[in-house]
Amino acid sequence: MRFAEMVDDSEKWNIELKRLLFLKLCTIVVFFAQNSKIYAREDDDKINLSLDVASGFVWRGLVINTLPVLQPSFSFSPGKFSMGAWASTPLVSGSDQPQELDLFANYRLLPFLSINITDYYIYNANSSNSYFNYHKNETCHALDLQLIYSGCDRFPIKAMISTIIAGNDPNSRGNNNYSTYIELGYENSLKGVDWEVFAGMVPMSSSFYAIDGAHVINLGLGLAKKIPVTESYSLPLSMTFTINPAAKSVFLSAIMTLF
């Protein structure tokens, strides 16, 4: 099953149900964050844990989930190398929306330049496609190689180039399409709010990104701020407004970081 088909097959849910669910979830998350002994932590071995709760999931201009999702991750970072896992799971039981489980490895070439490889596994809970199915044109895996420039004082623009080098990215002849995504961004802060503007495009036809020809697919503005909840705890909250000109779609998503 192709990525675009899985997203198109997602059911449309009642808007009031989404709002109710998300409000209840916010209450639970704040309570847990205040009372849990597990916060963002980094020990001598540099093991990092995090847990996000999002109102929906948009990735590179593509709407993956319209329902709230839980996004846990962990990483191990010895020296310049790091590796870990990240997942995104809809919080509504029985929904037909895609789920994701990614494995990644990153090596820092310079303080502002790194190379990253990610194995995306995007699947439907009702699908019979196994995680261990790596057969050509059947697998739900996609292997993405990225070169990431995080910016520096002299040149604060962020940049990334990403290419699918294997997996669920066929061209019309059934071979790997090597779909490539290019993104530029700029971030700063104003009155305690971190903000970022970004633009991303795909310079080719791609079934992976569901486009025919070169298109800008990801324009947006991201805002982030820590919201005081108690005297000893602040809740990191971010919001992103995304426009996909190719798909003629817009989306506003919010993310709370529990730890």
PDB file of C-alpha atoms in Angstrom:
ATOM      1  CA  MET A   1       0.000   0.000   0.000  1.00  0.00           C
ATOM      2  CA  ARG A   2       1.438   3.371  -1.039  1.00  0.00           C
ATOM      3  CA  PHE A   3       1.851   6.216   1.457  1.00  0.00           C
ATOM      4  CA  ALA A   4      -0.561   8.526  -0.374  1.00  0.00           C
ATOM      5  CA  GLU A   5      -3.218   5.785  -0.544  1.00  0.00           C
ATOM      6  CA  MET A   6      -3.021   5.172   3.190  1.00  0.00           C
ATOM      7  CA  VAL A   7      -3.558   8.854   3.916  1.00  0.00           C
ATOM      8  CA  ASP A   8      -6.444   9.123   1.422  1.00  0.00           C
ATOM      9  CA  ASP A   9      -8.162   6.097   2.987  1.00  0.00           C
ATOM     10  CA  SER A  10      -8.211   7.716   6.464  1.00  0.00           C
ATOM     11  CA  GLU A  11     -11.764   8.162   7.808  1.00  0.00           C
ATOM     12  CA  LYS A  12     -13.202  11.618   8.536  1.00  0.00           C
ATOM     13  CA  TRP A  13     -14.113  11.969  12.181  1.00  0.00           C
ATOM     14  CA  ASN A  14     -16.504  14.328  13.957  1.00  0.00           C
ATOM     15  CA  ILE A  15     -14.838  17.659  14.839  1.00  0.00           C
ATOM     16  CA  GLU A  16     -16.470  17.877  18.254  1.00  0.00           C
ATOM     17  CA  LEU A  17     -15.114  14.447  19.175  1.00  0.00           C
ATOM     18  CA  LYS A  18     -11.607  15.614  18.299  1.00  0.00           C
ATOM     19  CA  ARG A  19     -11.880  18.733  20.446  1.00  0.00           C
ATOM     20  CA  LEU A  20     -13.316  16.861  23.403  1.00  0.00           C
ATOM     21  CA  LEU A  21     -10.671  14.188  23.199  1.00  0.00           C
ATOM     22  CA  PHE A  22      -7.850  16.684  22.968  1.00  0.00           C
ATOM     23  CA  LEU A  23      -9.072  18.752  25.942  1.00  0.00           C
ATOM     24  CA  LYS A  24      -9.323  15.641  28.097  1.00  0.00           C
ATOM     25  CA  LEU A  25      -5.892  14.583  26.952  1.00  0.00           C
ATOM     26  CA  CYS A  26      -4.417  17.978  27.896  1.00  0.00           C
ATOM     27  CA  THR A  27      -5.735  17.583  31.436  1.00  0.00           C
ATOM     28  CA  ILE A  28      -4.247  14.112  31.779  1.00  0.00           C
ATOM     29  CA  VAL A  29      -0.897  15.192  30.358  1.00  0.00           C
ATOM     30  CA  VAL A  30      -0.554  18.191  32.699  1.00  0.00           C
ATOM     31  CA  PHE A  31      -1.456  16.059  35.723  1.00  0.00           C
ATOM     32  CA  PHE A  32       1.084  13.403  34.761  1.00  0.00           C
ATOM     33  CA  ALA A  33       3.824  15.937  34.064  1.00  0.00           C
ATOM     34  CA  GLN A  34       3.366  17.559  37.493  1.00  0.00           C
ATOM     35  CA  ASN A  35       3.378  14.315  39.431  1.00  0.00           C
ATOM     36  CA  SER A  36       5.729  12.091  37.478  1.00  0.00           C
ATOM     37  CA  LYS A  37       9.350  11.649  38.537  1.00  0.00           C
ATOM     38  CA  ILE A  38      10.352  11.039  34.912  1.00  0.00           C
ATOM     39  CA  TYR A  39      11.284  14.269  33.188  1.00  0.00           C
ATOM     40  CA  ALA A  40      13.584  15.015  30.279  1.00  0.00           C
ATOM     41  CA  ARG A  41      16.796  13.455  31.408  1.00  0.00           C
ATOM     42  CA  GLU A  42      20.291  12.952  30.199  1.00  0.00           C
ATOM     43  CA  ASP A  43      22.683  10.731  32.142  1.00  0.00           C
ATOM     44  CA  ASP A  44      26.388  10.139  31.650  1.00  0.00           C
ATOM     45  CA  ASP A  45      25.655   7.867  28.675  1.00  0.00           C
ATOM     46  CA  LYS A  46      23.535  10.587  27.060  1.00  0.00           C
ATOM     47  CA  ILE A  47      20.307   8.617  26.905  1.00  0.00           C
ATOM     48  CA  ASN A  48      17.428  10.955  26.084  1.00  0.00           C
ATOM     49  CA  LEU A  49      13.715  10.221  26.443  1.00  0.00           C
ATOM     50  CA  SER A  50      10.823  12.362  25.272  1.00  0.00           C
ATOM     51  CA  LEU A  51       7.060  12.177  24.910  1.00  0.00           C
ATOM     52  CA  ASP A  52       4.904  14.513  22.839  1.00  0.00           C
ATOM     53  CA  VAL A  53       1.153  14.756  22.476  1.00  0.00           C
ATOM     54  CA  ALA A  54      -0.022  16.377  19.242  1.00  0.00           C
ATOM     55  CA  SER A  55      -3.426  17.527  17.981  1.00  0.00           C
ATOM     56  CA  GLY A  56      -2.550  16.040  14.590  1.00  0.00           C
ATOM     57  CA  PHE A  57       0.503  15.103  12.574  1.00  0.00           C
ATOM     58  CA  VAL A  58       1.759  16.970   9.505  1.00  0.00           C
ATOM     59  CA  TRP A  59       5.090  16.004   7.945  1.00  0.00           C
ATOM     60  CA  ARG A  60       6.675  17.934   5.078  1.00  0.00           C
ATOM     61  CA  GLY A  61       3.314  19.402   4.149  1.00  0.00           C
ATOM     62  CA  LEU A  62       1.563  16.023   4.133  1.00  0.00           C
ATOM     63  CA  VAL A  63      -1.302  15.485   6.576  1.00  0.00           C
ATOM     64  CA  ILE A  64      -0.608  12.098   8.155  1.00  0.00           C
ATOM     65  CA  ASN A  65      -3.074  12.191  11.054  1.00  0.00           C
ATOM     66  CA  THR A  66      -6.060  14.482  11.647  1.00  0.00           C
ATOM     67  CA  LEU A  67      -6.665  12.991  15.112  1.00  0.00           C
ATOM     68  CA  PRO A  68      -4.556  13.457  18.271  1.00  0.00           C
ATOM     69  CA  VAL A  69      -1.421  11.314  18.368  1.00  0.00           C
ATOM     70  CA  LEU A  70       1.089  10.189  20.972  1.00  0.00           C
ATOM     71  CA  GLN A  71       4.740  10.535  19.876  1.00  0.00           C
ATOM     72  CA  PRO A  72       7.352   8.864  22.100  1.00  0.00           C
ATOM     73  CA  SER A  73      11.054   8.769  21.276  1.00  0.00           C
ATOM     74  CA  PHE A  74      14.412   7.845  22.708  1.00  0.00           C
ATOM     75  CA  SER A  75      17.995   8.311  21.589  1.00  0.00           C
ATOM     76  CA  PHE A  76      21.485   7.266  22.623  1.00  0.00           C
ATOM     77  CA  SER A  77      24.222   9.797  21.839  1.00  0.00           C
ATOM     78  CA  PRO A  78      27.838   8.791  22.430  1.00  0.00           C
ATOM     79  CA  GLY A  79      30.050  11.599  21.163  1.00  0.00           C
ATOM     80  CA  LYS A  80      29.209  12.855  17.682  1.00  0.00           C
ATOM     81  CA  PHE A  81      27.008   9.847  16.921  1.00  0.00           C
ATOM     82  CA  SER A  82      23.383   9.345  17.933  1.00  0.00           C
ATOM     83  CA  MET A  83      20.778   6.716  17.222  1.00  0.00           C
ATOM     84  CA  GLY A  84      17.262   6.031  18.383  1.00  0.00           C
ATOM     85  CA  ALA A  85      13.602   5.475  17.601  1.00  0.00           C
ATOM     86  CA  TRP A  86      10.525   7.660  17.181  1.00  0.00           C
ATOM     87  CA  ALA A  87       6.867   6.680  16.852  1.00  0.00           C
ATOM     88  CA  SER A  88       3.486   8.257  16.196  1.00  0.00           C
ATOM     89  CA  THR A  89       0.275   6.478  17.215  1.00  0.00           C
ATOM     90  CA  PRO A  90      -3.330   7.763  17.001  1.00  0.00           C
ATOM     91  CA  LEU A  91      -4.930   8.049  20.431  1.00  0.00           C
ATOM     92  CA  VAL A  92      -8.373   7.026  19.194  1.00  0.00           C
ATOM     93  CA  SER A  93      -8.726   3.269  19.448  1.00  0.00           C
ATOM     94  CA  GLY A  94      -9.817   1.535  16.247  1.00  0.00           C
ATOM     95  CA  SER A  95      -9.115   4.479  13.947  1.00  0.00           C
ATOM     96  CA  ASP A  96      -8.011   3.690  10.406  1.00  0.00           C
ATOM     97  CA  GLN A  97      -5.351   6.392  10.406  1.00  0.00           C
ATOM     98  CA  PRO A  98      -1.695   5.591   9.658  1.00  0.00           C
ATOM     99  CA  GLN A  99       0.799   4.762  12.382  1.00  0.00           C
ATOM    100  CA  GLU A 100       4.535   5.226  12.198  1.00  0.00           C
ATOM    101  CA  LEU A 101       7.673   3.739  13.707  1.00  0.00           C
ATOM    102  CA  ASP A 102      11.044   5.185  12.672  1.00  0.00           C
ATOM    103  CA  LEU A 103      14.621   4.183  13.440  1.00  0.00           C
ATOM    104  CA  PHE A 104      17.351   6.757  12.896  1.00  0.00           C
ATOM    105  CA  ALA A 105      21.085   7.307  13.109  1.00  0.00           C
ATOM    106  CA  ASN A 106      22.889  10.632  12.975  1.00  0.00           C
ATOM    107  CA  TYR A 107      26.535  11.680  12.778  1.00  0.00           C
ATOM    108  CA  ARG A 108      27.647  15.258  13.463  1.00  0.00           C
ATOM    109  CA  LEU A 109      30.283  16.209  10.894  1.00  0.00           C
ATOM    110  CA  LEU A 110      30.629  19.779  12.216  1.00  0.00           C
ATOM    111  CA  PRO A 111      28.862  21.707  15.002  1.00  0.00           C
ATOM    112  CA  PHE A 112      26.360  22.940  12.397  1.00  0.00           C
ATOM    113  CA  LEU A 113      26.406  20.068   9.858  1.00  0.00           C
ATOM    114  CA  SER A 114      25.220  16.490  10.238  1.00  0.00           C
ATOM    115  CA  ILE A 115      24.261  13.476   8.162  1.00  0.00           C
ATOM    116  CA  ASN A 116      21.206  11.448   9.107  1.00  0.00           C
ATOM    117  CA  ILE A 117      19.584   8.236   7.923  1.00  0.00           C
ATOM    118  CA  THR A 118      16.038   7.305   8.883  1.00  0.00           C
ATOM    119  CA  ASP A 119      14.016   4.161   8.272  1.00  0.00           C
ATOM    120  CA  TYR A 120      10.378   5.274   8.060  1.00  0.00           C
ATOM    121  CA  TYR A 121       7.828   2.545   8.656  1.00  0.00           C
ATOM    122  CA  ILE A 122       4.371   3.975   7.915  1.00  0.00           C
ATOM    123  CA  TYR A 123       1.580   1.452   8.172  1.00  0.00           C
ATOM    124  CA  ASN A 124      -2.090   0.907   8.793  1.00  0.00           C
ATOM    125  CA  ALA A 125      -3.065  -1.072  11.892  1.00  0.00           C
ATOM    126  CA  ASN A 126      -5.519  -3.085   9.782  1.00  0.00           C
ATOM    127  CA  SER A 127      -2.895  -3.909   7.158  1.00  0.00           C
ATOM    128  CA  SER A 128      -1.385  -7.371   6.897  1.00  0.00           C
ATOM    129  CA  ASN A 129       1.958  -5.946   5.756  1.00  0.00           C
ATOM    130  CA  SER A 130       4.648  -7.134   8.185  1.00  0.00           C
ATOM    131  CA  TYR A 131       7.359  -4.892   9.637  1.00  0.00           C
ATOM    132  CA  PHE A 132       9.881  -7.426   8.335  1.00  0.00           C
ATOM    133  CA  ASN A 133       8.583  -7.305   4.760  1.00  0.00           C
ATOM    134  CA  TYR A 134      11.396  -5.614   2.827  1.00  0.00           C
ATOM    135  CA  HIS A 135      10.395  -6.922  -0.607  1.00  0.00           C
ATOM    136  CA  LYS A 136      10.558  -4.395  -3.409  1.00  0.00           C
ATOM    137  CA  ASN A 137       7.230  -2.661  -4.168  1.00  0.00           C
ATOM    138  CA  GLU A 138       5.598  -4.392  -1.172  1.00  0.00           C
ATOM    139  CA  THR A 139       7.352  -2.917   1.830  1.00  0.00           C
ATOM    140  CA  CYS A 140       5.982  -0.108   3.994  1.00  0.00           C
ATOM    141  CA  HIS A 141       9.539   0.985   4.804  1.00  0.00           C
ATOM    142  CA  ALA A 142      11.321   3.952   3.216  1.00  0.00           C
ATOM    143  CA  LEU A 143      14.993   4.702   3.823  1.00  0.00           C
ATOM    144  CA  ASP A 144      15.750   8.424   3.879  1.00  0.00           C
ATOM    145  CA  LEU A 145      19.275   9.898   3.677  1.00  0.00           C
ATOM    146  CA  GLN A 146      19.555  13.530   4.843  1.00  0.00           C
ATOM    147  CA  LEU A 147      22.224  16.210   4.947  1.00  0.00           C
ATOM    148  CA  ILE A 148      21.284  18.815   7.564  1.00  0.00           C
ATOM    149  CA  TYR A 149      22.733  22.289   8.056  1.00  0.00           C
ATOM    150  CA  SER A 150      21.479  23.698  11.369  1.00  0.00           C
ATOM    151  CA  GLY A 151      22.779  27.233  10.871  1.00  0.00           C
ATOM    152  CA  CYS A 152      25.432  29.341  12.572  1.00  0.00           C
ATOM    153  CA  ASP A 153      25.869  32.977  13.647  1.00  0.00           C
ATOM    154  CA  ARG A 154      27.367  34.036  10.321  1.00  0.00           C
ATOM    155  CA  PHE A 155      24.713  32.235   8.271  1.00  0.00           C
ATOM    156  CA  PRO A 156      21.589  31.555  10.398  1.00  0.00           C
ATOM    157  CA  ILE A 157      19.572  29.940   7.600  1.00  0.00           C
ATOM    158  CA  LYS A 158      18.750  26.256   8.189  1.00  0.00           C
ATOM    159  CA  ALA A 159      18.849  23.861   5.256  1.00  0.00           C
ATOM    160  CA  MET A 160      18.160  20.193   4.578  1.00  0.00           C
ATOM    161  CA  ILE A 161      18.286  17.946   1.552  1.00  0.00           C
ATOM    162  CA  SER A 162      16.651  14.534   1.860  1.00  0.00           C
ATOM    163  CA  THR A 163      16.509  11.617  -0.592  1.00  0.00           C
ATOM    164  CA  ILE A 164      14.625   8.325  -0.333  1.00  0.00           C
ATOM    165  CA  ILE A 165      17.351   5.848  -1.254  1.00  0.00           C
ATOM    166  CA  ALA A 166      15.360   2.610  -0.869  1.00  0.00           C
ATOM    167  CA  GLY A 167      11.934   1.234  -0.011  1.00  0.00           C
ATOM    168  CA  ASN A 168       8.404   2.374  -0.756  1.00  0.00           C
ATOM    169  CA  ASP A 169       9.274   4.962  -3.418  1.00  0.00           C
ATOM    170  CA  PRO A 170       8.736   3.400  -6.874  1.00  0.00           C
ATOM    171  CA  ASN A 171       8.756   5.214 -10.187  1.00  0.00           C
ATOM    172  CA  SER A 172       6.554   4.288 -13.158  1.00  0.00           C
ATOM    173  CA  ARG A 173       8.868   1.381 -14.036  1.00  0.00           C
ATOM    174  CA  GLY A 174       8.890  -0.046 -10.526  1.00  0.00           C
ATOM    175  CA  ASN A 175      12.424   1.109  -9.720  1.00  0.00           C
ATOM    176  CA  ASN A 176      13.385   3.373  -6.851  1.00  0.00           C
ATOM    177  CA  ASN A 177      12.444   6.971  -7.658  1.00  0.00           C
ATOM    178  CA  TYR A 178      14.968   8.624  -5.307  1.00  0.00           C
ATOM    179  CA  SER A 179      12.375  11.218  -4.330  1.00  0.00           C
ATOM    180  CA  THR A 180      14.173  14.287  -3.010  1.00  0.00           C
ATOM    181  CA  TYR A 181      12.942  16.962  -0.629  1.00  0.00           C
ATOM    182  CA  ILE A 182      14.706  20.313  -0.052  1.00  0.00           C
ATOM    183  CA  GLU A 183      13.886  22.641   2.825  1.00  0.00           C
ATOM    184  CA  LEU A 184      15.106  26.063   3.991  1.00  0.00           C
ATOM    185  CA  GLY A 185      14.236  27.684   7.305  1.00  0.00           C
ATOM    186  CA  TYR A 186      15.000  30.628   9.535  1.00  0.00           C
ATOM    187  CA  GLU A 187      14.396  30.794  13.285  1.00  0.00           C
ATOM    188  CA  ASN A 188      14.580  33.520  15.902  1.00  0.00           C
ATOM    189  CA  SER A 189      12.834  34.603  19.089  1.00  0.00           C
ATOM    190  CA  LEU A 190      10.646  37.537  20.083  1.00  0.00           C
ATOM    191  CA  LYS A 191       9.399  38.367  23.591  1.00  0.00           C
ATOM    192  CA  GLY A 192       9.914  34.863  24.909  1.00  0.00           C
ATOM    193  CA  VAL A 193       8.419  33.118  21.866  1.00  0.00           C
ATOM    194  CA  ASP A 194      10.646  31.091  19.553  1.00  0.00           C
ATOM    195  CA  TRP A 195       9.517  31.252  15.939  1.00  0.00           C
ATOM    196  CA  GLU A 196      10.523  29.706  12.639  1.00  0.00           C
ATOM    197  CA  VAL A 197       9.529  30.153   9.020  1.00  0.00           C
ATOM    198  CA  PHE A 198      10.207  27.386   6.530  1.00  0.00           C
ATOM    199  CA  ALA A 199       9.725  26.375   2.914  1.00  0.00           C
ATOM    200  CA  GLY A 200      10.128  22.933   1.374  1.00  0.00           C
ATOM    201  CA  MET A 201       9.846  21.610  -2.150  1.00  0.00           C
ATOM    202  CA  VAL A 202      10.197  18.410  -4.183  1.00  0.00           C
ATOM    203  CA  PRO A 203      11.953  18.958  -7.550  1.00  0.00           C
ATOM    204  CA  MET A 204      10.464  15.900  -9.273  1.00  0.00           C
ATOM    205  CA  SER A 205       7.393  13.729  -9.702  1.00  0.00           C
ATOM    206  CA  SER A 206       6.977  11.459  -6.703  1.00  0.00           C
ATOM    207  CA  SER A 207       4.402   8.907  -5.602  1.00  0.00           C
ATOM    208  CA  PHE A 208       5.939   9.093  -2.130  1.00  0.00           C
ATOM    209  CA  TYR A 209       5.003  12.786  -1.835  1.00  0.00           C
ATOM    210  CA  ALA A 210       1.892  12.341  -4.002  1.00  0.00           C
ATOM    211  CA  ILE A 211       2.867  14.968  -6.592  1.00  0.00           C
ATOM    212  CA  ASP A 212       3.294  15.093 -10.364  1.00  0.00           C
ATOM    213  CA  GLY A 213       6.270  17.287 -11.257  1.00  0.00           C
ATOM    214  CA  ALA A 214       8.244  19.807  -9.206  1.00  0.00           C
ATOM    215  CA  HIS A 215       6.188  21.506  -6.475  1.00  0.00           C
ATOM    216  CA  VAL A 216       6.490  23.512  -3.291  1.00  0.00           C
ATOM    217  CA  ILE A 217       4.687  21.326  -0.747  1.00  0.00           C
ATOM    218  CA  ASN A 218       5.549  22.793   2.640  1.00  0.00           C
ATOM    219  CA  LEU A 219       5.282  26.451   3.686  1.00  0.00           C
ATOM    220  CA  GLY A 220       4.704  27.502   7.234  1.00  0.00           C
ATOM    221  CA  LEU A 221       5.273  29.266  10.510  1.00  0.00           C
ATOM    222  CA  GLY A 222       6.126  27.559  13.782  1.00  0.00           C
ATOM    223  CA  LEU A 223       5.835  29.085  17.269  1.00  0.00           C
ATOM    224  CA  ALA A 224       7.096  27.646  20.562  1.00  0.00           C
ATOM    225  CA  LYS A 225       6.832  28.791  24.169  1.00  0.00           C
ATOM    226  CA  LYS A 226       6.969  27.345  27.678  1.00  0.00           C
ATOM    227  CA  ILE A 227       3.645  27.866  29.436  1.00  0.00           C
ATOM    228  CA  PRO A 228       3.863  28.164  33.262  1.00  0.00           C
ATOM    229  CA  VAL A 229       1.582  25.621  34.911  1.00  0.00           C
ATOM    230  CA  THR A 230       2.860  25.649  38.489  1.00  0.00           C
ATOM    231  CA  GLU A 231       5.749  27.384  40.247  1.00  0.00           C
ATOM    232  CA  SER A 232       8.030  24.458  39.443  1.00  0.00           C
ATOM    233  CA  TYR A 233       6.741  23.259  36.086  1.00  0.00           C
ATOM    234  CA  SER A 234       6.286  24.843  32.661  1.00  0.00           C
ATOM    235  CA  LEU A 235       4.654  23.043  29.753  1.00  0.00           C
ATOM    236  CA  PRO A 236       6.522  23.334  26.412  1.00  0.00           C
ATOM    237  CA  LEU A 237       3.928  24.104  23.752  1.00  0.00           C
ATOM    238  CA  SER A 238       4.450  24.583  20.035  1.00  0.00           C
ATOM    239  CA  MET A 239       2.101  25.351  17.184  1.00  0.00           C
ATOM    240  CA  THR A 240       2.682  25.123  13.452  1.00  0.00           C
ATOM    241  CA  PHE A 241       0.620  26.579  10.630  1.00  0.00           C
ATOM    242  CA  THR A 242       1.338  24.650   7.432  1.00  0.00           C
ATOM    243  CA  ILE A 243       0.357  25.317   3.821  1.00  0.00           C
ATOM    244  CA  ASN A 244       0.788  22.772   1.043  1.00  0.00           C
ATOM    245  CA  PRO A 245       0.358  24.747  -2.202  1.00  0.00           C
ATOM    246  CA  ALA A 246       0.537  21.601  -4.334  1.00  0.00           C
ATOM    247  CA  ALA A 247      -2.310  19.906  -2.451  1.00  0.00           C
ATOM    248  CA  LYS A 248      -4.132  23.213  -1.810  1.00  0.00           C
ATOM    249  CA  SER A 249      -4.378  22.318   1.879  1.00  0.00           C
ATOM    250  CA  VAL A 250      -3.736  24.079   5.196  1.00  0.00           C
ATOM    251  CA  PHE A 251      -3.344  22.682   8.695  1.00  0.00           C
ATOM    252  CA  LEU A 252      -2.787  24.023  12.205  1.00  0.00           C
ATOM    253  CA  SER A 253      -1.237  21.613  14.680  1.00  0.00           C
ATOM    254  CA  ALA A 254      -0.282  21.901  18.350  1.00  0.00           C
ATOM    255  CA  ILE A 255       2.274  19.822  20.246  1.00  0.00           C
ATOM    256  CA  MET A 256       2.776  19.513  24.006  1.00  0.00           C
ATOM    257  CA  THR A 257       6.045  18.052  25.250  1.00  0.00           C
ATOM    258  CA  LEU A 258       5.449  16.069  28.409  1.00  0.00           C
ATOM    259  CA  PHE A 259       9.127  15.343  29.019  1.00  0.00           C
TER     260      PHE A 259
END
